[in-house]
Coordinates of C-alpha atoms and ligand atoms in Angstrom, one line a residue:
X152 CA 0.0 0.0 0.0
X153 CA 3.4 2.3 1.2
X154 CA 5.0 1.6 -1.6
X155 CA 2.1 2.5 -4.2
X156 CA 1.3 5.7 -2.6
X157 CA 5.4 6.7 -2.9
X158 CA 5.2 5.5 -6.6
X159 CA 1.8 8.0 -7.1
X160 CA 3.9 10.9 -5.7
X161 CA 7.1 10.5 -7.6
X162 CA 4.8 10.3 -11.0
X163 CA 2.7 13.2 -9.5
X164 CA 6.0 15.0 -9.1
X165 CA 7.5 14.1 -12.4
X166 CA 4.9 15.2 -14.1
X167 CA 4.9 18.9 -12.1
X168 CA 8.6 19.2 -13.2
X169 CA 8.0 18.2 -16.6
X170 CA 4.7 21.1 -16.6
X171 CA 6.7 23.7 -14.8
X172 CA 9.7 23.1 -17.5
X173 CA 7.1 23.7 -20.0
X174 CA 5.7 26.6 -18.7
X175 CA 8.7 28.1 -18.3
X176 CA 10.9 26.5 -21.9
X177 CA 12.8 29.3 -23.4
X178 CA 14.0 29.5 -27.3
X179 CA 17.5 31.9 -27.0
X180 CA 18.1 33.4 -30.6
X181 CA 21.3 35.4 -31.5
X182 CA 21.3 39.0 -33.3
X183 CA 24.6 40.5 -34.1
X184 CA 25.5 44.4 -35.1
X185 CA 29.2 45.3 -36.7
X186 CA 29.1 48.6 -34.2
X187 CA 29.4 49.1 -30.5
X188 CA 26.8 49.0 -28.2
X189 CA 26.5 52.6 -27.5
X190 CA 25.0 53.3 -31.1
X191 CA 22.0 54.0 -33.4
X192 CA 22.6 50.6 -34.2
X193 CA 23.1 48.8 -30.7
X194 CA 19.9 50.6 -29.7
X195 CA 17.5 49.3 -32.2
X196 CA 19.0 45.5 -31.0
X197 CA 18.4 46.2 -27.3
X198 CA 14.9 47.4 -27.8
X199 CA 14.4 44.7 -30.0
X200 CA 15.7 42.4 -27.5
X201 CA 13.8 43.7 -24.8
X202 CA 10.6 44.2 -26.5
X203 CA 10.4 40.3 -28.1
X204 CA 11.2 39.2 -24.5
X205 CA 8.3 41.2 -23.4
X206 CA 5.9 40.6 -25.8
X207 CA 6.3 36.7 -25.9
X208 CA 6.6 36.8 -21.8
X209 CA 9.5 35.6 -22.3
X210 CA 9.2 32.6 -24.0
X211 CA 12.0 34.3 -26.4
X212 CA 15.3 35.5 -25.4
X213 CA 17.5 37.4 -27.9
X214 CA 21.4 37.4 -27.0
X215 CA 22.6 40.6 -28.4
X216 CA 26.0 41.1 -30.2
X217 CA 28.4 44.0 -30.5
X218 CA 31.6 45.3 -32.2
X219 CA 31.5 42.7 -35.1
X220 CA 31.6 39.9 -32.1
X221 CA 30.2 37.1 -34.5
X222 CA 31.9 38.8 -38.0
X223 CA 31.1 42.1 -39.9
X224 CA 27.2 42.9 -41.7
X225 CA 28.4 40.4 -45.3
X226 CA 29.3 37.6 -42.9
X227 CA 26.1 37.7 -40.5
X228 CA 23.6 38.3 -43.2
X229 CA 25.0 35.1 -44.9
X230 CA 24.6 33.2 -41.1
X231 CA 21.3 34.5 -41.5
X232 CA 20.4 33.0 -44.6
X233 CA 22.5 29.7 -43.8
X234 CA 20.4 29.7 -40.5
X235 CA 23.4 29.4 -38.0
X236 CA 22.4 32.5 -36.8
X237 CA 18.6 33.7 -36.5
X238 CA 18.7 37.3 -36.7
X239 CA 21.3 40.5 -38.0
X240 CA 20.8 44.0 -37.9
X241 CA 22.5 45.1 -41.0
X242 CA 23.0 48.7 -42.9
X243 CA 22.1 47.7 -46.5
X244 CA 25.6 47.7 -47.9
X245 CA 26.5 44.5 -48.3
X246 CA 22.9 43.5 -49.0
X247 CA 23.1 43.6 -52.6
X248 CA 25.4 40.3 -52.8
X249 CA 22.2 38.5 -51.3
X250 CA 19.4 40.1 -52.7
X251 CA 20.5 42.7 -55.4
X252 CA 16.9 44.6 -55.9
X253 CA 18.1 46.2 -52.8
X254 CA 20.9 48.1 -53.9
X255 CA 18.4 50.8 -55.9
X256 CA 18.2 52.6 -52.0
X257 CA 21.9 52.6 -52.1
X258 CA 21.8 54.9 -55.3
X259 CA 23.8 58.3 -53.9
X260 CA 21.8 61.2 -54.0
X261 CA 18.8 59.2 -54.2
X262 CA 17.0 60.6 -51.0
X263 CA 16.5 64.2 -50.1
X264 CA 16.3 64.0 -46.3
X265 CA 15.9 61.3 -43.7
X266 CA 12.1 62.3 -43.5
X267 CA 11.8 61.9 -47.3
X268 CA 14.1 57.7 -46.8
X269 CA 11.6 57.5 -44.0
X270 CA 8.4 57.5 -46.0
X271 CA 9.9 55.6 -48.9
X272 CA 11.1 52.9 -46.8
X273 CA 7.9 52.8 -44.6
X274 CA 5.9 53.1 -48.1
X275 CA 4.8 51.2 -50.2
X276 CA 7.9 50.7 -52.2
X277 CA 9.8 49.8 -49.3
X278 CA 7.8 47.2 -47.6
X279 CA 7.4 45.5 -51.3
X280 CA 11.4 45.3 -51.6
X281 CA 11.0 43.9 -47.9
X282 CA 8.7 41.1 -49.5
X283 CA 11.9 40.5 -52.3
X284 CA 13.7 39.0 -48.6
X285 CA 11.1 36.1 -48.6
X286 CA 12.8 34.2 -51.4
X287 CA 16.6 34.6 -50.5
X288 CA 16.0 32.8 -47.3
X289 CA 15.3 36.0 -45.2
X290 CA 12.6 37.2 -43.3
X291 CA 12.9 41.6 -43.5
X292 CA 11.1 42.5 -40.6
X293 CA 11.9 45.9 -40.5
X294 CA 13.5 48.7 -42.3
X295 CA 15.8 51.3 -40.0
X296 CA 18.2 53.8 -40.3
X297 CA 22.2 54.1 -41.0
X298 CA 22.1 58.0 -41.9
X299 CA 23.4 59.6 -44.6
X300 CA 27.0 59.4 -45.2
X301 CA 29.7 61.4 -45.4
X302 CA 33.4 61.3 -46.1
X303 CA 36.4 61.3 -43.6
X304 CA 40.2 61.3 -44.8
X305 CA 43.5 61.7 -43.3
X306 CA 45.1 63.9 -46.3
X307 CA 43.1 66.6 -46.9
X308 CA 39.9 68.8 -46.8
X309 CA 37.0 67.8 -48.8
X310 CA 34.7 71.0 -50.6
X311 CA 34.5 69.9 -54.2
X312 CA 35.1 66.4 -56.3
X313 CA 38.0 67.2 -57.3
X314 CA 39.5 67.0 -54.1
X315 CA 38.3 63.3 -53.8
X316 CA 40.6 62.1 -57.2
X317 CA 43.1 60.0 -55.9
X318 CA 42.1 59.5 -52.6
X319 CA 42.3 55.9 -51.5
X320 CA 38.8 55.2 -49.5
X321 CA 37.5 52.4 -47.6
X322 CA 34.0 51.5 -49.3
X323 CA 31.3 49.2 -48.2
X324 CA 30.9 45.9 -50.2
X325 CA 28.5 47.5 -52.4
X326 CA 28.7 47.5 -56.4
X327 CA 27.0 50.9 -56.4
X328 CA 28.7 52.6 -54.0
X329 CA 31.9 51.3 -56.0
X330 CA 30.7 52.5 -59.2
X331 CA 29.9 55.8 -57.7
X332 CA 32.6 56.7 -56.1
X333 CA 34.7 55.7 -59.1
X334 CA 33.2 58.6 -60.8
X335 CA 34.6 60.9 -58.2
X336 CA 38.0 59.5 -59.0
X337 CA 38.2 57.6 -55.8
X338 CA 40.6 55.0 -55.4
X339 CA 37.8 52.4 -53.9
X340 CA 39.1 49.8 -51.7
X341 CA 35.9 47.3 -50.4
X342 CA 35.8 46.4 -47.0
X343 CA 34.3 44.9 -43.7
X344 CA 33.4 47.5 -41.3
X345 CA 35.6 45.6 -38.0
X346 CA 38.7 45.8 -40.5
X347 CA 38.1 50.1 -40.9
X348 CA 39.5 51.1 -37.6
X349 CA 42.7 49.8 -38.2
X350 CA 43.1 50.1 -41.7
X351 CA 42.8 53.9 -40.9
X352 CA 45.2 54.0 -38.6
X353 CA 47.9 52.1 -40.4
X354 CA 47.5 54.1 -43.5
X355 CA 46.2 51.5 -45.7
X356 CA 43.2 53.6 -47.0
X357 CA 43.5 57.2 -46.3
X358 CA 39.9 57.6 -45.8
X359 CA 35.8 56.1 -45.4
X360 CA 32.6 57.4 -45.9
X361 CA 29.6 56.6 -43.3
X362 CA 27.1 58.8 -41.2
X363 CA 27.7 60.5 -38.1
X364 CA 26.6 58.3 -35.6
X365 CA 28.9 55.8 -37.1
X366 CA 31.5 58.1 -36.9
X367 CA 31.2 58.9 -33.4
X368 CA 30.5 55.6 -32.1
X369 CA 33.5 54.0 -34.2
X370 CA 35.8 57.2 -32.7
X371 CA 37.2 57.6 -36.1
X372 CA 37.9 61.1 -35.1
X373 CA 41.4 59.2 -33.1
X374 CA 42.2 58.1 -36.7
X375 CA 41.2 60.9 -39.2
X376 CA 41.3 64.4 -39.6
X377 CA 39.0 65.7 -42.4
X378 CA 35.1 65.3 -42.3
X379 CA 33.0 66.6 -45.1
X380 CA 29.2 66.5 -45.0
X381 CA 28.7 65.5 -48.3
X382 CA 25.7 63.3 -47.4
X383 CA 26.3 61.7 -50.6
X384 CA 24.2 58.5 -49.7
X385 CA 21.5 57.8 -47.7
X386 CA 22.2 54.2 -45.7
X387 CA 19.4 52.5 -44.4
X388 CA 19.7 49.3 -41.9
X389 CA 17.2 46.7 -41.7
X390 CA 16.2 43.9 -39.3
X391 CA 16.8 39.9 -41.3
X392 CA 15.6 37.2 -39.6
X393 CA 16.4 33.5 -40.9
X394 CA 13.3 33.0 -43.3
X395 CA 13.1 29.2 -41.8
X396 CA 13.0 30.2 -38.4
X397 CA 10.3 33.0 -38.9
X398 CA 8.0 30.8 -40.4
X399 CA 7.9 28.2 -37.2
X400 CA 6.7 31.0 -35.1
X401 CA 3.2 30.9 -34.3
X402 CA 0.9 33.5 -35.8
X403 CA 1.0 35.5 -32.7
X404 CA 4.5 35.1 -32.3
X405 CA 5.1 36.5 -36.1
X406 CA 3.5 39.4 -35.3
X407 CA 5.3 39.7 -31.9
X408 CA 8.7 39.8 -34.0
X409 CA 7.6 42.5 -36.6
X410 CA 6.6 45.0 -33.9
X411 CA 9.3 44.4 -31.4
X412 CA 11.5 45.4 -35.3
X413 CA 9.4 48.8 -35.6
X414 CA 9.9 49.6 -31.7
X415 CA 13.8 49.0 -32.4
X416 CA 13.5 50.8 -35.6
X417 CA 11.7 54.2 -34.0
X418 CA 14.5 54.1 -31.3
X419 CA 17.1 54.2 -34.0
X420 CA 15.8 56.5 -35.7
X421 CA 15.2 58.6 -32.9
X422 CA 18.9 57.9 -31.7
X423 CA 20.1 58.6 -35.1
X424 CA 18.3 62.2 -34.8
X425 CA 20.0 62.6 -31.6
X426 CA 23.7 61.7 -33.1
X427 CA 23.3 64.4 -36.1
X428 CA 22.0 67.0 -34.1
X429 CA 25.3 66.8 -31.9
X430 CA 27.6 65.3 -34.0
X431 CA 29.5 67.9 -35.7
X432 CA 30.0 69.7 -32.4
X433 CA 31.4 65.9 -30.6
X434 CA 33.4 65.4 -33.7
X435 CA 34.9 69.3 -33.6
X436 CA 36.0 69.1 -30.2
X437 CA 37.7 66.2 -30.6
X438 CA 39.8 67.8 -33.3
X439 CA 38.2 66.6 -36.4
X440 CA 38.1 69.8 -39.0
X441 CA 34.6 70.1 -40.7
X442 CA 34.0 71.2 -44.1
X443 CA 29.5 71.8 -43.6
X444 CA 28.6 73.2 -46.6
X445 CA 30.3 71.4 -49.9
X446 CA 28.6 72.6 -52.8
X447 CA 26.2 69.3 -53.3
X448 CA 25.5 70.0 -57.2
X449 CA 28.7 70.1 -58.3
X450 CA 28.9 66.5 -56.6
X451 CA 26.2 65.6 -58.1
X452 CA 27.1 67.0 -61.6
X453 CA 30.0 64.8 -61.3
X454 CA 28.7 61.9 -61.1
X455 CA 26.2 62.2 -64.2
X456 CA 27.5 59.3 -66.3
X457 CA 27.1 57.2 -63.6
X458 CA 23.2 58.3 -63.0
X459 CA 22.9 57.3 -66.9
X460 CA 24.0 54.0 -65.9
X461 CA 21.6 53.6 -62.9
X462 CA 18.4 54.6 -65.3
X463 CA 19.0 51.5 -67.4
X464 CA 20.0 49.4 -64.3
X465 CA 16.9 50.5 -62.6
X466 CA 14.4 52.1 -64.6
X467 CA 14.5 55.7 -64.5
X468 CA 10.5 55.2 -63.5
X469 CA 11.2 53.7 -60.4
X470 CA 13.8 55.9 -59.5
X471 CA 11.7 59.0 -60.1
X472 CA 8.7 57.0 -58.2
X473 CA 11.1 57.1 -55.3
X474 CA 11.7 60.8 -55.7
X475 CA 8.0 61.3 -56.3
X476 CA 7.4 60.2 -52.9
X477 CA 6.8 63.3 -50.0
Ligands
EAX717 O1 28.1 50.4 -39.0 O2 30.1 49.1 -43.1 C1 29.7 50.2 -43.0 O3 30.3 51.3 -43.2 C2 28.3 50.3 -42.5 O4 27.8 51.7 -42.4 C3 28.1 49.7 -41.1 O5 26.8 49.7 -40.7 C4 28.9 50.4 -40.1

């Protein structure tokens, strides 16, 4: 009689355990950013983080990234799509080599103002080049913010193009970016953001182009001497989730991921705002010299072979669609 009664409370207390491991079984995902923490771009993870956590009561746990820890934006978006790692928070630079429709955003000049990306992006053209993720083995949930970009360089200041021939830049892994900055004479040398720092301070390139709050959080002002807002492109960053992965979520889940994405997108942004309302002033006290007003048309100008170019690679429609946009 003992001895049943002990073997009812051991399978009463298995089966407890095995409930209260249920109710409490948690799926840890990784997301990676090529920046430090302290960034437009380690912001958008931790809300992210935070915000999926909280929305699935913690059912999901997202271990966040910095610096490059698990390999520069080309290397996670491919873990991405392989599925060795679930989710990347990427600028779109290296995009291109993974789904190449993308790389009509990274068009310089393109944008008039982060209010003007901001609507294109959140638009309806830019949440139908999310959907051209789907078949590349990504899930887009979101599209956020980079900035525009501007150029830095050890050698000299920056006010026209013609102080840009010869110069030996560090470029993104982006076929339009290269193309483009050909056409300002550039000496483009591709690269993965970890590798910049150093390659700056060695000499190897003599300068890089990215936004402010890249800049600042990268400290490139210890490593170069010129900035020039050129704003030449506008950068956008976007939240990739493996494509696999997403689509074992539950319905609710789905949803839970997409708007955690647009929380960590609107505190990007808003950090972003924050980074190039002060950035100039950070970068000037730190003994950076600023060139603020190049004379945009003649950069423009410059580069009007290459626009020809991008009208035939793009369809000069869809590129004035973009500029129709308000
Ligand atoms: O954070 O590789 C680059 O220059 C990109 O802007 C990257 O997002 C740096």
């Amino acid at each position: 009689m003992q001895k049943r009664a002990t073997l009812r409370n051991l399978a009463a207390a298995a089966v407890l355990a095995a409930l209260g491991m249920a109710a409490h079984a948690q799926t840890v995902m990784k997301i990676s950013i090529s920046v430090a923490q302290n960034s437009h771009q380690g912001v958008a993870i931790d809300t992210f983080a935070r915000e999926v956590e909280r929305r699935t009561n913690g059912r999901y746990k997202i271990q966040t990234f910095y610096a490059g820890a698990l390999g520069g934006e080309r290397e996670s978006i491919e873990s991405v799509q392989l599925g060795t790692q679930e989710l990347a928070f990427s600028s779109t630079g290296p995009v291109p080599n993974f789904v190449p429709e993308a790389r009509m955003f990274d068009i310089p000049f393109l944008f008039r103002d982060k209010a003007h990306a901001r609507a294109v992006l959140d638009g309806q053209i830019g949440q139908d080049m999310l959907a051209q993720f789907d078949s590349k083995g990504f899930k887009a949930l979101a599209w956020a913010e980079n900035g525009f970009r501007h150029m830095t360089n050890s050698k000299r200041a920056v006010n026209t193009p013609d102080d840009l021939k010869g110069l030996k830049l560090r470029t993104m892994e982006n076929p339009v970016h290269v193309a483009a900055y050909k056409g300002f004479g550039i000496i483009t040398t591709p690269m993965a953001f970890p590798e910049v720092f150093t390659a700056l301070q060695q000499g190897t390139v003599d300068g890089q182009e990215n936004p402010l709050p890249v800049i600042m959080s990268a400290k490139f002002d210890q490593v170069q001497k010129h900035l020039s807002l050129t704003g030449h492109v506008y950068s956008p960053c976007i939240f990739l989730m493996n494509k696999a992965t997403f689509d074992k979520l539950s319905a609710a889940d789905k949803q839970h991921f997409l708007d955690a994405a647009k929380e960590g997108a609107r505190a990007n942004r808003a950090r972003v705002d924050e980074d190039d309302a002060k950035g100039v002033t950070e970068l000037r006290a730190k003994g950076m010299q600023v060139v603020e007003n190049v004379d945009k048309a003649k950069f423009v100008n410059q580069l009007a072979p290459v626009y020809a170019e991008f009208d035939k690679q793009f369809g000069k429609s869809n590129l004035d669609r973009i500029r129709a946009v308000r």
